[in-house]
Coordinates of C-alpha atoms in Angstrom, one line a residue:
M57 CA 43.1 44.1 21.3
K58 CA 40.2 45.9 19.6
L59 CA 40.1 45.6 15.8
E60 CA 39.7 49.0 14.1
F61 CA 38.2 49.3 10.6
N62 CA 35.8 51.7 9.0
F63 CA 32.4 50.7 7.7
T64 CA 29.3 52.6 6.4
Q65 CA 25.7 52.7 7.4
S66 CA 22.9 54.7 6.0
G67 CA 19.8 56.1 7.7
V68 CA 16.8 58.2 7.1
L69 CA 15.2 61.0 9.0
P70 CA 11.5 60.2 8.4
Y71 CA 9.3 63.3 8.4
R72 CA 5.8 64.6 7.8
R73 CA 4.1 67.9 7.5
K74 CA 1.4 68.5 10.1
D75 CA -0.4 71.8 10.6
E76 CA 2.2 73.5 8.5
K77 CA 5.0 72.2 10.8
I78 CA 7.5 69.5 10.3
E79 CA 7.5 66.5 12.6
V80 CA 10.2 63.8 12.6
L81 CA 9.8 60.1 13.5
L82 CA 12.3 58.6 15.9
I83 CA 12.7 55.1 17.1
T84 CA 14.3 53.6 20.2
S85 CA 17.5 51.6 20.0
I86 CA 17.1 47.9 20.9
R87 CA 19.6 47.6 23.8
K88 CA 19.8 51.0 25.4
K89 CA 16.3 52.3 24.4
K90 CA 17.7 55.7 23.3
W91 CA 16.0 57.8 20.6
I92 CA 17.7 57.3 17.2
I93 CA 16.8 57.3 13.5
P94 CA 16.3 54.1 11.4
K95 CA 19.7 53.1 10.1
G96 CA 21.6 50.0 9.1
Y97 CA 24.4 48.6 6.9
V98 CA 24.3 49.4 3.2
E99 CA 23.3 46.3 1.4
F100 CA 25.5 45.4 -1.6
N101 CA 22.6 45.4 -4.1
L102 CA 21.0 48.7 -3.0
S103 CA 21.9 52.3 -3.1
H104 CA 22.6 54.1 0.2
F105 CA 19.1 55.6 0.2
E106 CA 17.4 52.4 -0.9
S107 CA 19.1 50.6 1.9
A108 CA 18.0 53.4 4.4
K109 CA 14.4 53.2 3.2
K110 CA 14.5 49.4 3.8
E111 CA 15.6 50.1 7.4
A112 CA 12.8 52.7 7.8
Y113 CA 10.3 49.9 6.9
E114 CA 11.9 47.2 9.1
E115 CA 12.7 49.4 12.2
A116 CA 9.9 52.0 12.1
G117 CA 7.2 50.6 9.9
V118 CA 7.1 53.5 7.5
Y119 CA 7.4 54.0 3.7
G120 CA 8.3 57.2 2.0
E121 CA 8.8 59.2 -1.1
N122 CA 11.8 58.6 -3.3
E123 CA 12.6 62.3 -3.5
T124 CA 15.3 62.8 -1.0
I125 CA 18.1 65.1 0.2
E126 CA 21.3 63.9 1.8
L127 CA 21.2 65.7 5.1
G128 CA 24.7 65.0 6.3
S129 CA 26.7 62.3 8.1
F130 CA 28.2 61.5 11.4
K131 CA 30.6 59.0 12.9
L132 CA 30.0 56.6 15.7
S133 CA 32.6 54.6 17.5
K134 CA 31.4 51.0 17.8
A135 CA 33.0 47.9 19.2
I136 CA 34.1 46.8 15.8
G137 CA 35.4 50.1 14.6
I138 CA 34.4 53.6 13.3
C139 CA 31.1 53.7 11.5
L140 CA 30.2 56.5 9.1
I141 CA 26.4 57.0 8.9
Q142 CA 25.0 58.9 5.9
V143 CA 21.5 60.4 6.7
F144 CA 18.8 61.1 4.1
S145 CA 15.4 62.8 4.3
M146 CA 12.3 60.7 3.7
E147 CA 8.8 62.2 3.6
V148 CA 6.5 59.5 5.0
N149 CA 3.5 58.5 2.9
K150 CA 2.5 55.3 4.7
I151 CA 2.6 54.2 8.3
L152 CA 2.1 50.5 9.0
D153 CA 0.6 48.9 12.1
D154 CA 2.6 45.8 11.7
Y155 CA 6.4 45.7 10.8
P156 CA 9.4 43.5 11.6
D157 CA 10.8 45.4 14.7
K158 CA 7.4 46.3 16.2
E159 CA 8.0 44.3 19.3
K160 CA 11.6 45.5 19.7
R161 CA 11.3 49.3 19.4
K162 CA 9.1 52.2 20.1
R163 CA 8.4 54.9 17.6
K164 CA 7.2 58.4 18.1
W165 CA 6.6 61.6 16.2
F166 CA 8.4 64.7 17.6
S167 CA 8.5 68.3 16.7
I168 CA 12.0 69.4 15.5
E169 CA 12.7 71.0 18.9
E170 CA 11.5 67.9 20.8
A171 CA 13.6 65.6 18.6
V172 CA 16.7 67.7 19.1
Q173 CA 16.2 67.4 22.9
S174 CA 15.6 63.6 22.7
V175 CA 18.6 62.4 20.7
E176 CA 22.1 62.3 22.3
I177 CA 24.4 62.4 19.3
P178 CA 25.4 66.1 18.7
E179 CA 25.8 65.7 14.9
L180 CA 22.3 64.1 14.7
K181 CA 20.9 67.0 16.7
Q182 CA 22.4 69.3 14.0
I183 CA 21.0 67.3 11.1
I184 CA 17.5 67.4 12.7
T185 CA 17.9 71.2 13.3
T186 CA 18.7 71.9 9.7
L187 CA 15.9 69.7 8.2
P188 CA 13.3 72.5 7.7
Q189 CA 15.8 74.8 5.9
K190 CA 16.9 72.0 3.6
L191 CA 13.3 71.1 2.7
S192 CA 12.4 74.7 1.7

């Protein structure tokens, strides 16, 4: 019997402005190597965004601005229950060569269109699509 319970994660959609266009940074998941955003469980002593920023450092090796927009949320069904993931914007201001998950994941900058094609979760596609409008 599968235990069902709800839990929350937070994630960031790291972005940068390059040649007057917006690019987003995606990372690969550890097991299935699918393109995703940095995300993780909300730590008890951090806000949702602070926790998401910590994941961006650990999983993607990036730091960003504190100015943020909540871009939306989506649900994932995991083995231990239903997870609600809140997604925030984060403009990247520092990219590290060395970070905790460097050997476990790939990271890559994508145009908005390429990112939408690369992720599988429909709600995440929608969040990425709306990023430029939400930033203007």
